[in-house]
CSV table of C-alpha atoms in Angstrom, one decimal:
chain,number,residue,atom,x,y,z
A,1,VAL,CA,59.7,-41.4,-63.8
A,2,ALA,CA,63.0,-42.7,-63.5
A,3,GLY,CA,63.8,-45.3,-61.2
A,4,ALA,CA,65.0,-48.6,-60.0
A,5,ALA,CA,62.4,-50.4,-61.8
A,6,GLY,CA,61.8,-47.8,-64.9
A,7,ALA,CA,58.7,-46.2,-66.1
A,8,ALA,CA,57.0,-49.2,-68.0
A,9,GLY,CA,53.8,-49.4,-66.3
A,10,ALA,CA,53.8,-46.6,-64.0
A,11,ALA,CA,50.3,-45.0,-63.8
A,12,ALA,CA,50.0,-41.0,-64.1
A,13,GLY,CA,51.5,-39.4,-61.0
A,14,GLU,CA,53.1,-42.8,-59.6
A,15,VAL,CA,56.7,-42.7,-58.4
A,16,LEU,CA,58.7,-46.2,-59.2
A,17,ASP,CA,61.9,-45.1,-57.4
A,18,ALA,CA,62.9,-46.2,-53.8
A,19,ALA,CA,65.5,-43.6,-53.5
A,20,CYS,CA,64.1,-40.9,-50.8
A,21,SER,CA,65.2,-38.1,-53.0
A,22,ALA,CA,62.6,-39.4,-55.4
A,23,HIS,CA,59.7,-38.6,-52.7
A,24,PRO,CA,58.9,-35.0,-52.0
A,25,GLN,CA,58.2,-35.7,-48.3
A,26,CYS,CA,61.3,-38.0,-47.8
A,27,ALA,CA,63.6,-35.1,-49.5
A,28,ASP,CA,62.2,-32.4,-47.1
A,29,LEU,CA,63.3,-34.7,-44.3
A,30,LYS,CA,66.8,-34.7,-45.7
A,31,LEU,CA,66.6,-38.5,-45.6
A,32,SER,CA,69.0,-40.2,-48.3
A,33,GLY,CA,69.4,-43.6,-49.6
A,34,ASN,CA,66.1,-45.3,-50.3
A,35,CYS,CA,63.2,-44.9,-48.4
A,36,CYS,CA,60.1,-46.6,-50.3
A,37,PRO,CA,61.2,-49.3,-49.5
A,38,ASN,CA,64.8,-48.8,-47.6
A,39,ASP,CA,67.0,-51.2,-47.6
A,40,ASP,CA,65.6,-53.8,-45.1
A,41,ALA,CA,61.9,-53.8,-47.3
A,42,VAL,CA,60.5,-51.1,-44.6
A,43,VAL,CA,58.2,-48.4,-46.8
A,44,LEU,CA,58.7,-45.1,-44.6
A,45,GLY,CA,55.6,-43.0,-44.0
A,46,CYS,CA,56.8,-40.1,-46.2
A,47,CYS,CA,56.5,-42.2,-49.3
A,48,LYS,CA,53.4,-41.2,-51.8
A,49,ASN,CA,52.0,-42.1,-55.0
A,50,PHE,CA,53.8,-45.2,-55.9
A,51,ASP,CA,53.3,-49.1,-56.7
A,52,PRO,CA,55.3,-50.9,-53.9
A,53,ALA,CA,55.0,-53.9,-56.4
A,54,ALA,CA,57.1,-52.2,-58.8
A,55,VAL,CA,59.9,-51.1,-56.8
A,56,LYS,CA,63.1,-53.0,-56.0
A,57,ALA,CA,65.3,-51.1,-53.4
A,58,VAL,CA,68.9,-50.3,-55.1
A,59,PRO,CA,71.4,-50.9,-52.3
A,60,THR,CA,72.9,-47.6,-51.4
A,61,GLU,CA,76.9,-47.1,-50.5
A,62,PRO,CA,77.8,-48.6,-46.6
A,63,PRO,CA,77.5,-46.1,-44.4
A,64,VAL,CA,80.6,-43.7,-43.2
A,65,ILE,CA,81.5,-44.8,-39.8
A,66,ALA,CA,82.3,-41.9,-37.6
A,67,THR,CA,84.6,-41.6,-34.7
A,68,LEU,CA,82.8,-40.7,-31.4
A,69,ALA,CA,84.4,-38.5,-28.8
A,70,PRO,CA,85.0,-40.9,-25.6
A,71,LEU,CA,82.2,-40.4,-23.3
A,72,ASP,CA,82.4,-38.5,-20.1
A,73,LEU,CA,81.5,-40.7,-17.3
A,74,ALA,CA,82.3,-38.3,-14.6
A,75,THR,CA,79.4,-36.1,-15.7
A,76,PRO,CA,76.5,-38.2,-14.6
A,77,ALA,CA,73.0,-37.4,-15.7
A,78,PRO,CA,70.4,-35.3,-13.3
A,79,PRO,CA,69.3,-37.7,-10.8
A,80,ASP,CA,66.0,-36.0,-11.6
A,81,GLN,CA,66.3,-36.8,-15.6
A,82,SER,CA,64.9,-33.4,-15.9
A,83,TYR,CA,66.5,-33.7,-19.5
A,84,TRP,CA,63.7,-35.8,-20.4
A,85,LYS,CA,61.1,-32.7,-20.0
A,86,ASN,CA,62.8,-31.1,-22.6
A,87,GLN,CA,59.5,-30.1,-24.9
A,88,THR,CA,61.5,-28.6,-27.5
A,89,SER,CA,63.1,-32.0,-28.7
A,90,ARG,CA,59.6,-33.0,-29.5
A,91,PRO,CA,58.6,-33.0,-33.0
A,92,THR,CA,56.0,-30.6,-34.2
A,93,GLN,CA,52.9,-31.7,-35.6
A,94,ALA,CA,53.8,-30.7,-39.1
A,95,GLU,CA,57.1,-33.0,-38.7
A,96,LEU,CA,54.9,-35.8,-37.8
A,97,SER,CA,52.3,-35.7,-40.4
A,98,CYS,CA,54.0,-37.8,-42.8
A,99,LEU,CA,54.3,-40.9,-40.1
A,100,PRO,CA,51.6,-43.6,-40.3
A,101,ALA,CA,49.9,-44.5,-37.3
A,102,GLU,CA,50.5,-47.5,-35.4
A,103,PRO,CA,47.0,-49.1,-34.8
A,104,LYS,CA,47.9,-50.9,-31.9
A,105,GLY,CA,49.9,-48.4,-30.0
A,106,CYS,CA,53.7,-47.5,-29.6
A,107,SER,CA,54.2,-50.1,-27.0
A,108,ALA,CA,53.2,-53.2,-29.6
A,109,ILE,CA,56.4,-52.4,-31.7
A,110,LYS,CA,59.4,-54.5,-31.1
A,111,ASN,CA,61.3,-52.7,-34.1
A,112,LYS,CA,63.9,-49.8,-33.8
A,113,LEU,CA,63.0,-48.7,-37.3
A,114,MET,CA,59.2,-49.1,-37.0
A,115,CYS,CA,59.0,-47.6,-33.6
A,116,LEU,CA,61.0,-44.1,-35.1
A,117,SER,CA,59.0,-43.9,-38.1
A,118,ARG,CA,55.3,-44.3,-36.4
A,119,VAL,CA,52.8,-42.4,-34.1
A,120,ASP,CA,50.5,-44.0,-31.7
A,121,GLY,CA,47.3,-44.7,-33.6
A,122,ARG,CA,45.0,-45.1,-30.9
A,123,THR,CA,43.2,-41.3,-31.2
A,124,GLY,CA,42.5,-39.5,-27.9
A,125,TYR,CA,43.9,-42.4,-25.7
A,126,THR,CA,45.6,-41.4,-22.3
A,127,VAL,CA,46.8,-42.9,-19.6
A,128,HIS,CA,46.9,-41.2,-16.1
A,129,GLY,CA,46.5,-37.9,-18.1
A,130,LEU,CA,49.2,-38.4,-20.5
A,131,ASN,CA,48.8,-38.2,-24.0
A,132,VAL,CA,49.6,-41.1,-25.7
A,133,GLY,CA,47.4,-41.7,-29.1
A,134,GLY,CA,48.7,-39.2,-31.7
A,135,GLU,CA,52.2,-39.0,-30.0
A,136,PRO,CA,55.6,-39.8,-31.8
A,137,CYS,CA,57.0,-43.4,-30.7
A,138,VAL,CA,60.6,-43.2,-28.7
A,139,TRP,CA,62.7,-46.4,-29.2
A,140,CYS,CA,63.9,-46.9,-25.6
A,141,GLY,CA,67.4,-48.6,-26.7
A,142,GLY,CA,66.6,-52.2,-27.1
A,143,GLY,CA,65.6,-52.5,-23.2
A,144,SER,CA,62.1,-52.0,-21.5
A,145,CYS,CA,60.9,-48.5,-21.4
A,146,SER,CA,60.3,-48.4,-17.6
A,147,ASP,CA,60.0,-50.5,-14.6
A,148,ASN,CA,56.2,-50.9,-15.4
A,149,ASP,CA,56.5,-53.7,-18.3
A,150,GLU,CA,59.8,-54.9,-19.2
A,151,ASN,CA,58.4,-56.1,-22.4
A,152,VAL,CA,57.5,-52.5,-23.7
A,153,LEU,CA,60.6,-51.4,-25.8
A,154,CYS,CA,58.8,-48.5,-27.3
A,155,ALA,CA,56.7,-45.9,-26.0
A,156,ALA,CA,54.5,-43.1,-26.7
A,157,TYR,CA,56.9,-39.3,-26.2
A,158,ASP,CA,54.4,-37.5,-23.6
A,159,PHE,CA,53.9,-41.0,-21.7
A,160,LEU,CA,57.8,-41.7,-21.3
A,161,ALA,CA,58.5,-37.9,-21.0
A,162,ASN,CA,56.1,-37.1,-18.3
A,163,GLY,CA,55.0,-40.3,-16.8
A,164,GLN,CA,57.4,-40.9,-14.2
A,165,GLY,CA,55.7,-41.0,-10.9
A,166,LEU,CA,52.5,-41.1,-12.5
A,167,ALA,CA,52.7,-44.3,-14.8
A,168,PHE,CA,55.6,-45.9,-13.3
A,169,THR,CA,58.2,-45.6,-11.1
A,170,SER,CA,61.7,-45.1,-12.9
A,171,ARG,CA,62.6,-45.3,-16.7
A,172,GLN,CA,65.2,-48.0,-17.7
């Protein structure tokens, strides 16, 4: 298999390429650049059948910086924050199947990339009737996710989307 480290010493079926395109689950997610590991030396959950010790990430092209339209501050978010309840934006179980579980739970994660590439690993765990275990982790923009705990920067999807009034007073 061609790759950053070459084919020498690769076991049968082993992939020695850091490129997302060399890993079928990463390619199916339409990821680009390096995934296994990425340029920050993090191995994504879509990486399968490879020897991490044999792989060296090859730096990718610098990202293209897009120009964004100015933010319309005249249109505030709905006061009830009902946009959080749009369940169609939650990834499907099939889409989540390639993400590794975080054994200590989403709330233990303090890094954006780690948060967005994990599910809460506490199987069957609920809080105030809200699913936590098995839920995708949601990054709260680098600040506290709710008024409940200022140190929680990453939270389980169902907890954050539906927990207002049950587990916490307001999202931050």
